[in-house]
mmCIF file of C-alpha atoms and ligand atoms in Angstrom:
data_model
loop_
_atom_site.group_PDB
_atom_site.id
_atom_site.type_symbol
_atom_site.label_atom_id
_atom_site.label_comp_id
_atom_site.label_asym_id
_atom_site.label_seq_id
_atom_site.Cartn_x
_atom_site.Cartn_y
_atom_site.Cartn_z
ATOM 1 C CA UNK U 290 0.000 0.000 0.000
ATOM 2 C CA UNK U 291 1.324 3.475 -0.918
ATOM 3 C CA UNK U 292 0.754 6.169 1.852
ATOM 4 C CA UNK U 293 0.407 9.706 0.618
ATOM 5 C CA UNK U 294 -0.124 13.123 3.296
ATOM 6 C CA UNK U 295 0.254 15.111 0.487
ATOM 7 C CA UNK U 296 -2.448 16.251 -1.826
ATOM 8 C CA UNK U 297 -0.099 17.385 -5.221
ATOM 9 C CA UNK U 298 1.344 13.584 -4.474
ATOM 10 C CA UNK U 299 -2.285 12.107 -4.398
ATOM 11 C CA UNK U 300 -3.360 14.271 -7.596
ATOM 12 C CA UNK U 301 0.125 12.913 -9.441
ATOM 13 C CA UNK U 302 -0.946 9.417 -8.138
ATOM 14 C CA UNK U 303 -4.716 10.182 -9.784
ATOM 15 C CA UNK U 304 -3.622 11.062 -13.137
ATOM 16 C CA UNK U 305 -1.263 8.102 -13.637
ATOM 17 C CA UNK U 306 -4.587 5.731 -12.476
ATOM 18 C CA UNK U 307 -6.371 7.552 -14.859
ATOM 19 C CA UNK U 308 -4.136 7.377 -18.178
ATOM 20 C CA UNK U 309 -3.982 3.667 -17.221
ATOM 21 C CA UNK U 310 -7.703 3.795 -17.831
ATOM 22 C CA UNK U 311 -8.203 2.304 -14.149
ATOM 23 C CA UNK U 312 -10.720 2.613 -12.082
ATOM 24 C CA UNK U 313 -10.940 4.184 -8.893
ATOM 25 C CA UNK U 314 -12.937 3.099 -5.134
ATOM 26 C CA UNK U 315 -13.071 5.647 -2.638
ATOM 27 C CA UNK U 316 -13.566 4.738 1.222
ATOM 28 C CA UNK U 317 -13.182 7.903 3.263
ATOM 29 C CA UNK U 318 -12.900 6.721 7.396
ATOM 30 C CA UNK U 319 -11.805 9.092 10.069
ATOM 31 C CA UNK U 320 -9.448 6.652 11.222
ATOM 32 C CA UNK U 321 -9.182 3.732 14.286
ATOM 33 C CA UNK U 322 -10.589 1.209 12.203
ATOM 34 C CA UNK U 323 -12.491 -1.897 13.100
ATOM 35 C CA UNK U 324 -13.605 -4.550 11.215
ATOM 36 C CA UNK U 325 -16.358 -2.563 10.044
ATOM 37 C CA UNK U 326 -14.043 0.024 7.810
ATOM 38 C CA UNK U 327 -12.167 -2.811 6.464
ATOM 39 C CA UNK U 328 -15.638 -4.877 5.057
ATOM 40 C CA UNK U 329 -15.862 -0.943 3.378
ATOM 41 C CA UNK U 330 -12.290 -1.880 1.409
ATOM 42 C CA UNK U 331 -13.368 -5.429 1.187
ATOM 43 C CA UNK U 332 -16.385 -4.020 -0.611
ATOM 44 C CA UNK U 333 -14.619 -1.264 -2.375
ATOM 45 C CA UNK U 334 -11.832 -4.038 -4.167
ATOM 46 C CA UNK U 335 -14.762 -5.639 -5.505
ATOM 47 C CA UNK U 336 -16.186 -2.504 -7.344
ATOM 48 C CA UNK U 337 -13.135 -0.943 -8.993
ATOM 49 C CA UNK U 338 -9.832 -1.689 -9.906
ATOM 50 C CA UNK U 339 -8.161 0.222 -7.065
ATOM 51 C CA UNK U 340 -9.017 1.454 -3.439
ATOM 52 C CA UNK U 341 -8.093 4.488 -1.824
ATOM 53 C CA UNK U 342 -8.896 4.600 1.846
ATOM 54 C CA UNK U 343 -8.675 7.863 3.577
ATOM 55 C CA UNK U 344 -7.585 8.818 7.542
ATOM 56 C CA UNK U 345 -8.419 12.732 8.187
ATOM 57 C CA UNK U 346 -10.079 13.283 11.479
ATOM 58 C CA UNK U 347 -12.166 15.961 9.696
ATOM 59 C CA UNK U 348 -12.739 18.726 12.093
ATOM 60 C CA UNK U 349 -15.702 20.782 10.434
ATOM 61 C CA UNK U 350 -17.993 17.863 11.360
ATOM 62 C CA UNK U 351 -17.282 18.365 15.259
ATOM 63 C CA UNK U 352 -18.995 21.081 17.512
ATOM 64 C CA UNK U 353 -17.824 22.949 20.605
ATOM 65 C CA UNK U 354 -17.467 20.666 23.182
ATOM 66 C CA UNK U 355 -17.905 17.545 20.936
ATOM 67 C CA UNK U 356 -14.929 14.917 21.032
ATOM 68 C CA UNK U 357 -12.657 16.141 18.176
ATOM 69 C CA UNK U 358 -9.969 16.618 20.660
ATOM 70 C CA UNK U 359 -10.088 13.249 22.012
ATOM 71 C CA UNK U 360 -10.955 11.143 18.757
ATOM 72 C CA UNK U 361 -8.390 8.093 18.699
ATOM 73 C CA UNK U 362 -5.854 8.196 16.487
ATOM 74 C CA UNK U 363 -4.017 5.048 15.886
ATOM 75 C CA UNK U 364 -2.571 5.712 12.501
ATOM 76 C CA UNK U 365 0.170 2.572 12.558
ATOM 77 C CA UNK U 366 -2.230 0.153 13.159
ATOM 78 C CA UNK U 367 -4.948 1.576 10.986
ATOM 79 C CA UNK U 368 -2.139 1.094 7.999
ATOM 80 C CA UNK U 369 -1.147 -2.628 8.621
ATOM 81 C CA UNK U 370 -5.115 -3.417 8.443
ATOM 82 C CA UNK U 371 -5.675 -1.591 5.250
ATOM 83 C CA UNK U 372 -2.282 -3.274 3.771
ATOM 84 C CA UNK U 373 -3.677 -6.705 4.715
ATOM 85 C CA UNK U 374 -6.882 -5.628 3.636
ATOM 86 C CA UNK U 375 -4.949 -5.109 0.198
ATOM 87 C CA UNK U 376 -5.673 -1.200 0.109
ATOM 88 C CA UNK U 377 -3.722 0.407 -2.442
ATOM 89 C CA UNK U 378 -3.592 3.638 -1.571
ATOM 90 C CA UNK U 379 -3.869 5.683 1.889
ATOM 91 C CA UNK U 380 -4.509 9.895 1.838
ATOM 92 C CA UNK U 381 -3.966 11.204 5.059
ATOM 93 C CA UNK U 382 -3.530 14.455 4.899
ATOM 94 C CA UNK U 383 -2.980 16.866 7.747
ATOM 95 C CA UNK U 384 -5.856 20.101 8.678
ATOM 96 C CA UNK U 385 -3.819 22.195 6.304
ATOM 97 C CA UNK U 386 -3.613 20.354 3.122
ATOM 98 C CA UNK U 387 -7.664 20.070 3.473
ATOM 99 C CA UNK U 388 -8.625 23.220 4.151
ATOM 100 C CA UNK U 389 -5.658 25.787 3.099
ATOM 101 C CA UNK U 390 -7.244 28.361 4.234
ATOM 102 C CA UNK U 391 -8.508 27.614 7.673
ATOM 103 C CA UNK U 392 -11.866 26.382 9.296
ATOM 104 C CA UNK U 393 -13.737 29.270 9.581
ATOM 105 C CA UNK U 394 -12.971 30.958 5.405
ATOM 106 C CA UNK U 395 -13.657 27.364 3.762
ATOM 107 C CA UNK U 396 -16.611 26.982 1.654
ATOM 108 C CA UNK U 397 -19.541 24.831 2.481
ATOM 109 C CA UNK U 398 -21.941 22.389 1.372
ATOM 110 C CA UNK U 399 -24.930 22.246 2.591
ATOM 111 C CA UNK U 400 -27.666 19.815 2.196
ATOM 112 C CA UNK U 401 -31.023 21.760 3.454
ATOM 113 C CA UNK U 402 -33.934 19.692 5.173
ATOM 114 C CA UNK U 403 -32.453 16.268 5.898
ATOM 115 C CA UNK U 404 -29.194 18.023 7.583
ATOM 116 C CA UNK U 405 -31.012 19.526 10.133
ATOM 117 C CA UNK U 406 -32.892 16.905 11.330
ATOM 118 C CA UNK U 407 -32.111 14.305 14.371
ATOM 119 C CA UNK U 408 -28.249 13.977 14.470
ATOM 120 C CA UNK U 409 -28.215 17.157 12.614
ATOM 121 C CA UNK U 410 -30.580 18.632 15.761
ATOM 122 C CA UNK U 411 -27.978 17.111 18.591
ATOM 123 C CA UNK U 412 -25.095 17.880 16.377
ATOM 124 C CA UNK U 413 -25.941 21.842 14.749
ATOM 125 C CA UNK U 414 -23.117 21.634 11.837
ATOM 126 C CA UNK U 415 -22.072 18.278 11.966
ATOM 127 C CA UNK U 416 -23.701 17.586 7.922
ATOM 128 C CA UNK U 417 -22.637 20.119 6.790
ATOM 129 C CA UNK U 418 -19.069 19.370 7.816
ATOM 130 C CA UNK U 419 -19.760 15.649 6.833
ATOM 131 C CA UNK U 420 -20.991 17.035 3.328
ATOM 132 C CA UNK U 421 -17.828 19.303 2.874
ATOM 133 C CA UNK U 422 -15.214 17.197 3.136
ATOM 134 C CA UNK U 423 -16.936 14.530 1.158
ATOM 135 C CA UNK U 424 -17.419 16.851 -1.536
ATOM 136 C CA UNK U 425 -13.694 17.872 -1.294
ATOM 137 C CA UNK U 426 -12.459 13.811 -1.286
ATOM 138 C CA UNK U 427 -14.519 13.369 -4.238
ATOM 139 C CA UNK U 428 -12.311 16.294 -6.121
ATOM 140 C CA UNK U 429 -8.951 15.102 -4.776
ATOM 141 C CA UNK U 430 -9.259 11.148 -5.626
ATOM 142 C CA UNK U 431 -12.028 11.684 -8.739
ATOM 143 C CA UNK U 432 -13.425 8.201 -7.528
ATOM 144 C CA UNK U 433 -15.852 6.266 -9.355
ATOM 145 C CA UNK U 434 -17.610 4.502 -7.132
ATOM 146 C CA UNK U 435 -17.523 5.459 -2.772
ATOM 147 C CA UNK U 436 -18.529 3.237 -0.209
ATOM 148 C CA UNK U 437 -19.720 4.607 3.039
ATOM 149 C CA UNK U 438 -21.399 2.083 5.839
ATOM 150 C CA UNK U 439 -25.012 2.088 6.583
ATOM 151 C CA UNK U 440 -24.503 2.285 10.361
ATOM 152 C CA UNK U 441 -24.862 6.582 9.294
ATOM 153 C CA UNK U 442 -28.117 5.914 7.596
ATOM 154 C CA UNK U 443 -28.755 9.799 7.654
ATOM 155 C CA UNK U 444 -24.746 10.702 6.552
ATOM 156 C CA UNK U 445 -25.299 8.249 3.823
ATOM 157 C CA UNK U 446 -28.695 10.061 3.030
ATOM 158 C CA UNK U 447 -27.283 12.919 2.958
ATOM 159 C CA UNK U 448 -24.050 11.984 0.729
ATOM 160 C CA UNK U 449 -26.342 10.577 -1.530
ATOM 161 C CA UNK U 450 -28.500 13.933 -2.027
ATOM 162 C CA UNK U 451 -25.422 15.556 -2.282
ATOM 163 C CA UNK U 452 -23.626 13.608 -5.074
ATOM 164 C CA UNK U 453 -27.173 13.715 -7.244
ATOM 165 C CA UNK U 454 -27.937 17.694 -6.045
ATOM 166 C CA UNK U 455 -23.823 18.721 -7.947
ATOM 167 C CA UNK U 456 -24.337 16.156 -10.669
ATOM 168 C CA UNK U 457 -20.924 14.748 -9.395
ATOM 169 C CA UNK U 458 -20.324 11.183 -11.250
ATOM 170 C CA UNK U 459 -19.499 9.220 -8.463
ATOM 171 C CA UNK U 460 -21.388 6.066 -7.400
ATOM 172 C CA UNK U 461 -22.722 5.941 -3.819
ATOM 173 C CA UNK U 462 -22.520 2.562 -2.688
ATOM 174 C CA UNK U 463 -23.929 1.768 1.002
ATOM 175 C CA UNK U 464 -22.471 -1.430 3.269
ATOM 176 C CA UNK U 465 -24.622 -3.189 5.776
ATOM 177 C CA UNK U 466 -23.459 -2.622 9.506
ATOM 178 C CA UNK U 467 -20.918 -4.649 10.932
ATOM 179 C CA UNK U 468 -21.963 -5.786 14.736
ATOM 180 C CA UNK U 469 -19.938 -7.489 17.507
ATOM 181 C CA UNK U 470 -21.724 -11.044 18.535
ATOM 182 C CA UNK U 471 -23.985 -9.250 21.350
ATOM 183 C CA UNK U 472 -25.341 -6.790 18.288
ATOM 184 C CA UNK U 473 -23.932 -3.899 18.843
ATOM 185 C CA UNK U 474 -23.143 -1.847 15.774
ATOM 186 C CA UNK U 475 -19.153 -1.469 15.116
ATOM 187 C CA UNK U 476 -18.032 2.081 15.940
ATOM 188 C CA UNK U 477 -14.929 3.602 17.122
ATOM 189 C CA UNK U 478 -16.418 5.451 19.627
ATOM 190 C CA UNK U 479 -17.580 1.875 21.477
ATOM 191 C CA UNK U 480 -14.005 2.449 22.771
ATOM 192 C CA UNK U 481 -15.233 5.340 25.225
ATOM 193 C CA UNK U 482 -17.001 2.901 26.849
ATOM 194 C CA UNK U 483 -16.750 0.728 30.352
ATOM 195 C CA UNK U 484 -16.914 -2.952 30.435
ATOM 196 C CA UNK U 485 -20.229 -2.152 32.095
ATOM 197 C CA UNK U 486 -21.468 0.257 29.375
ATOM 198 C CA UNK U 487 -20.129 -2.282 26.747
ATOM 199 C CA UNK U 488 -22.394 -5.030 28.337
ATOM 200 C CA UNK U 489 -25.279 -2.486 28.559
ATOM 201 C CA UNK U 490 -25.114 -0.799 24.870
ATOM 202 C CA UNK U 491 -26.716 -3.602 22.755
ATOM 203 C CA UNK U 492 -29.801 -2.821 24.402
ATOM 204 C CA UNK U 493 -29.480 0.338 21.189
ATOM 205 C CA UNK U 494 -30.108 -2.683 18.652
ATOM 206 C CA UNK U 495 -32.407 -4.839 20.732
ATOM 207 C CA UNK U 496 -34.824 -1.583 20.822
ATOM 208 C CA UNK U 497 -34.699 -1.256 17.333
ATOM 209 C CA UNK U 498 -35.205 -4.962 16.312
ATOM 210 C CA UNK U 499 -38.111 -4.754 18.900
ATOM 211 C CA UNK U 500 -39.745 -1.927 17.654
ATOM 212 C CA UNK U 501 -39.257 -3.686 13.676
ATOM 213 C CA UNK U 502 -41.250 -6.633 14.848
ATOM 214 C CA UNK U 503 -44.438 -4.328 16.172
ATOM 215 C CA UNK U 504 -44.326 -2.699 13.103
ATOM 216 C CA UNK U 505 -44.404 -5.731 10.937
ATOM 217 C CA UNK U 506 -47.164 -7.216 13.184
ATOM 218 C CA UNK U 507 -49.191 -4.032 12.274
ATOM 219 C CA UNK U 508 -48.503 -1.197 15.372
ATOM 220 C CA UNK U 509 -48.415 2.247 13.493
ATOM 221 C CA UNK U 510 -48.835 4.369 16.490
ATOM 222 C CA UNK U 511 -45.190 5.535 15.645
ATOM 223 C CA UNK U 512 -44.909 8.305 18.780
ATOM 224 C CA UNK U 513 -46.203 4.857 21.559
ATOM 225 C CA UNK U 514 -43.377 3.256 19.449
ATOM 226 C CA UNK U 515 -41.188 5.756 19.921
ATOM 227 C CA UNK U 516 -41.839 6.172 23.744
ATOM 228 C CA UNK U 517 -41.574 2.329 24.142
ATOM 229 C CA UNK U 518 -38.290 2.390 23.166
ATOM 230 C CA UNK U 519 -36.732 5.026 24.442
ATOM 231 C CA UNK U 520 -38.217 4.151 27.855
ATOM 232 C CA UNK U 521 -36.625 0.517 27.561
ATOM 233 C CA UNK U 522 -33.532 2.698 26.735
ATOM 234 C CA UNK U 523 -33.147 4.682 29.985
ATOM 235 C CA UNK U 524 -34.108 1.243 31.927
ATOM 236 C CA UNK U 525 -30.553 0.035 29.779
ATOM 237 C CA UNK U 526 -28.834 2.941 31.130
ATOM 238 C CA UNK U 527 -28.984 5.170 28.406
ATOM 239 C CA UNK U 528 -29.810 8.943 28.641
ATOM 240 C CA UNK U 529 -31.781 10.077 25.651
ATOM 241 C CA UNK U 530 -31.120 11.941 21.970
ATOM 242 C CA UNK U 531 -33.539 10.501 19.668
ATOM 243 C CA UNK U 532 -35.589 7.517 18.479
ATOM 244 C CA UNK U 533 -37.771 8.023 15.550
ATOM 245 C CA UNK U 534 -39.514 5.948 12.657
ATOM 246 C CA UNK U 535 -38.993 7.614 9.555
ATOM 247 C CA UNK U 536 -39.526 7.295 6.033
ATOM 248 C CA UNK U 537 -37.001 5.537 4.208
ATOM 249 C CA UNK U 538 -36.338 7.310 1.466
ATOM 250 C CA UNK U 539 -36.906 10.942 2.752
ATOM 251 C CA UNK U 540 -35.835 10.900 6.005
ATOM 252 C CA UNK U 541 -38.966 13.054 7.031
ATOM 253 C CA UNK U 542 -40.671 11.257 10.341
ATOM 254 C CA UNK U 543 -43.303 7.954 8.795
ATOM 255 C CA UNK U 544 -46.735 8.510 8.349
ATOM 256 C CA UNK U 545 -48.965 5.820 8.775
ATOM 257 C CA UNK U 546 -49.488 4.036 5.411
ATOM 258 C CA UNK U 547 -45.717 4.357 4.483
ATOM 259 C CA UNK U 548 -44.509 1.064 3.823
ATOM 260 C CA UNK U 549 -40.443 1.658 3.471
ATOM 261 C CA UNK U 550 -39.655 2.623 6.660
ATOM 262 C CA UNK U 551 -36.030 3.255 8.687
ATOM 263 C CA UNK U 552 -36.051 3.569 12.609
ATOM 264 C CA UNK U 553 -33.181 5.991 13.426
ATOM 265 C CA UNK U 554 -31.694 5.986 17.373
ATOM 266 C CA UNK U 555 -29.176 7.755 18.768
ATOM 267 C CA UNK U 556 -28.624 7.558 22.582
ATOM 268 C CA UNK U 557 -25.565 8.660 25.128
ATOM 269 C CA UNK U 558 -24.283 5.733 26.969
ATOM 270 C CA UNK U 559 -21.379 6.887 29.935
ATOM 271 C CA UNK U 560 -18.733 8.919 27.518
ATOM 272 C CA UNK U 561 -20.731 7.804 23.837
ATOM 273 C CA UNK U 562 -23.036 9.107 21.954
ATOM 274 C CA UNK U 563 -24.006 5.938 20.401
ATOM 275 C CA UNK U 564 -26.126 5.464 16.945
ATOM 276 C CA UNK U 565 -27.927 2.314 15.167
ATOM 277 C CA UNK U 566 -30.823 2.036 12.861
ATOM 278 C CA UNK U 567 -32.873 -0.394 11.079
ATOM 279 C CA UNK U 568 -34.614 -0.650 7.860
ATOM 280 C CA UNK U 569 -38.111 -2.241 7.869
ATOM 281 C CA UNK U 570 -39.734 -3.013 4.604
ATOM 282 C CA UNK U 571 -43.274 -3.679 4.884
HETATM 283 O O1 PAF Y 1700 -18.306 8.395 8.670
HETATM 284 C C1 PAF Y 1700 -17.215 8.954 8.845
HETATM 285 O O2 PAF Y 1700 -16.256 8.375 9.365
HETATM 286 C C2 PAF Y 1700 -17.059 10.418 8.449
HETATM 287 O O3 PAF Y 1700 -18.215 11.130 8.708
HETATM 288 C C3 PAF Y 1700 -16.593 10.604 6.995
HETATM 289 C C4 PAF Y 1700 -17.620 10.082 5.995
HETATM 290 C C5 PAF Y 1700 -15.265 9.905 6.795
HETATM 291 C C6 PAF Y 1700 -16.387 12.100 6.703
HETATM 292 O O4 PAF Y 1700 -15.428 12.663 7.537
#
């Protein structure tokens, strides 16, 4: 795998992949991967002829107060998995080769509507940050095809309406959520938590699976859902952000009648700010 911080290196690199006529998977990670990131490269080798993974804690998508400070960085280790994951290329460029000309003068994309709802409500920014730097990979690698996991059902939402929205030629692709054998969704912030928390957080998917199976056996008072959940939530140890039932395919919350659904949770447990989701077709 060739590493590149650079982003005149990266653009050299592009050009040669591109006379060669090959073509090119993005899978843009923020770093301390799990097995989650790497079923993204797995994914990725299968859909073009060469993977670039990128590492770039990105900090437009953190607010004040939020964890940018203390996100784990374990760079070494993050390269010998994507080199036995046989990534070919790694970008991981520093603050200043990404945005030049500092935080606060960069341009920004903005997705309207779907940013500012749920995560978008506990984190005021955080999509638009997300939507940014995405937009900024894209025009660095030129990829053909991105992968992004569907554990960020709303970030992949939005990447999506972003891509179509600037007509950029890139294909989103979305990969199903990786989960440790008590179901809790693969994240790196799992690491923030206790043994104790650890044991208590796959109550986050157990809600959601139990809240799919009344809605396939016909409940469609969405709110009772809702309240169900969260309440089975705080009785886990979690203090509350959201649970909703929306529609699948605009994010807005489900009306009764809608048949492609997506439950959306997000929860603090200890330290984390833990998120899952789960798609129920009925
Ligand atoms: O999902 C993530 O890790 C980040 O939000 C992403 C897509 C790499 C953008 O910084």
């Amino acid at each position: 795998m060739h590493s590149i911080t650079k982003l005149a290196e990266l653009r050299q690199q592009v050009r040669s992949l591109r006379q060669q006529g090959k073509t090119i998977a993005m899978v843009a990670t923020m770093g301390n991967l799990h097995e989650g990131h790497i079923a993204l490269v797995h994914q990725a080798k299968t859909l073009a002829d060469v993977v670039v993974a990128t590492i770039f804690v990105n900090p437009l998508q953190f607010g004040s107060g939020e964890d940018l400070e203390k996100y784990p960085k374990t760079l070494s280790a993050d390269k010998a998995q994507l080199e036995s994951a046989g990534c070919h290329f790694l970008f991981a460029p520093t603050d200043a080769e990404v945005y030049p000309h500092g935080r606060d003068n960069q341009t920004i994309v903005e997705v309207p509507a779907t940013s500012n709802l749920y995560c978008g409500i506990s984190r005021p920014g955080h999509f638009q940050g997300v939507a940014t730097v995405v937009c900024k990979l894209y025009a660095m690698i030129q990829p053909d095809v991105a992968v992004f996991g569907q554990k960020d059902y709303q970030q992949l939402h939005i990447i999506r309406q972003m891509t179509q929205d600037l007509s950029i030629a890139v294909d989103v692709v979305g990969s199903p959520t990786m989960r440790n054998s008590n179901g809790l969704a693969l994240s790196s912030r799992n690491g923030y938590l206790t043994a104790d928390e650890l044991r208590r957080a796959p109550a986050l998917h157990r809600a959601l699976q139990a809240t799919k199976l009344k809605l396939e056996q016909g409940s469609d008072d969405f709110p009772l859902l809702c309240e169900q959940a969260q309440k089975s939530l705080e009785e886990a140890g979690f203090n509350r952000d959201y649970f909703v039932i929306a529609n699948a395919n605009t994010l807005m919350l489900a009306q009764p009648g809608d048949r492609q659904l997506v439950i959306l949770a997000a929860g603090y447990m200890g330290a984390a700010r833990l998120i899952d989701n789960q798609v129920v077709n009925l």
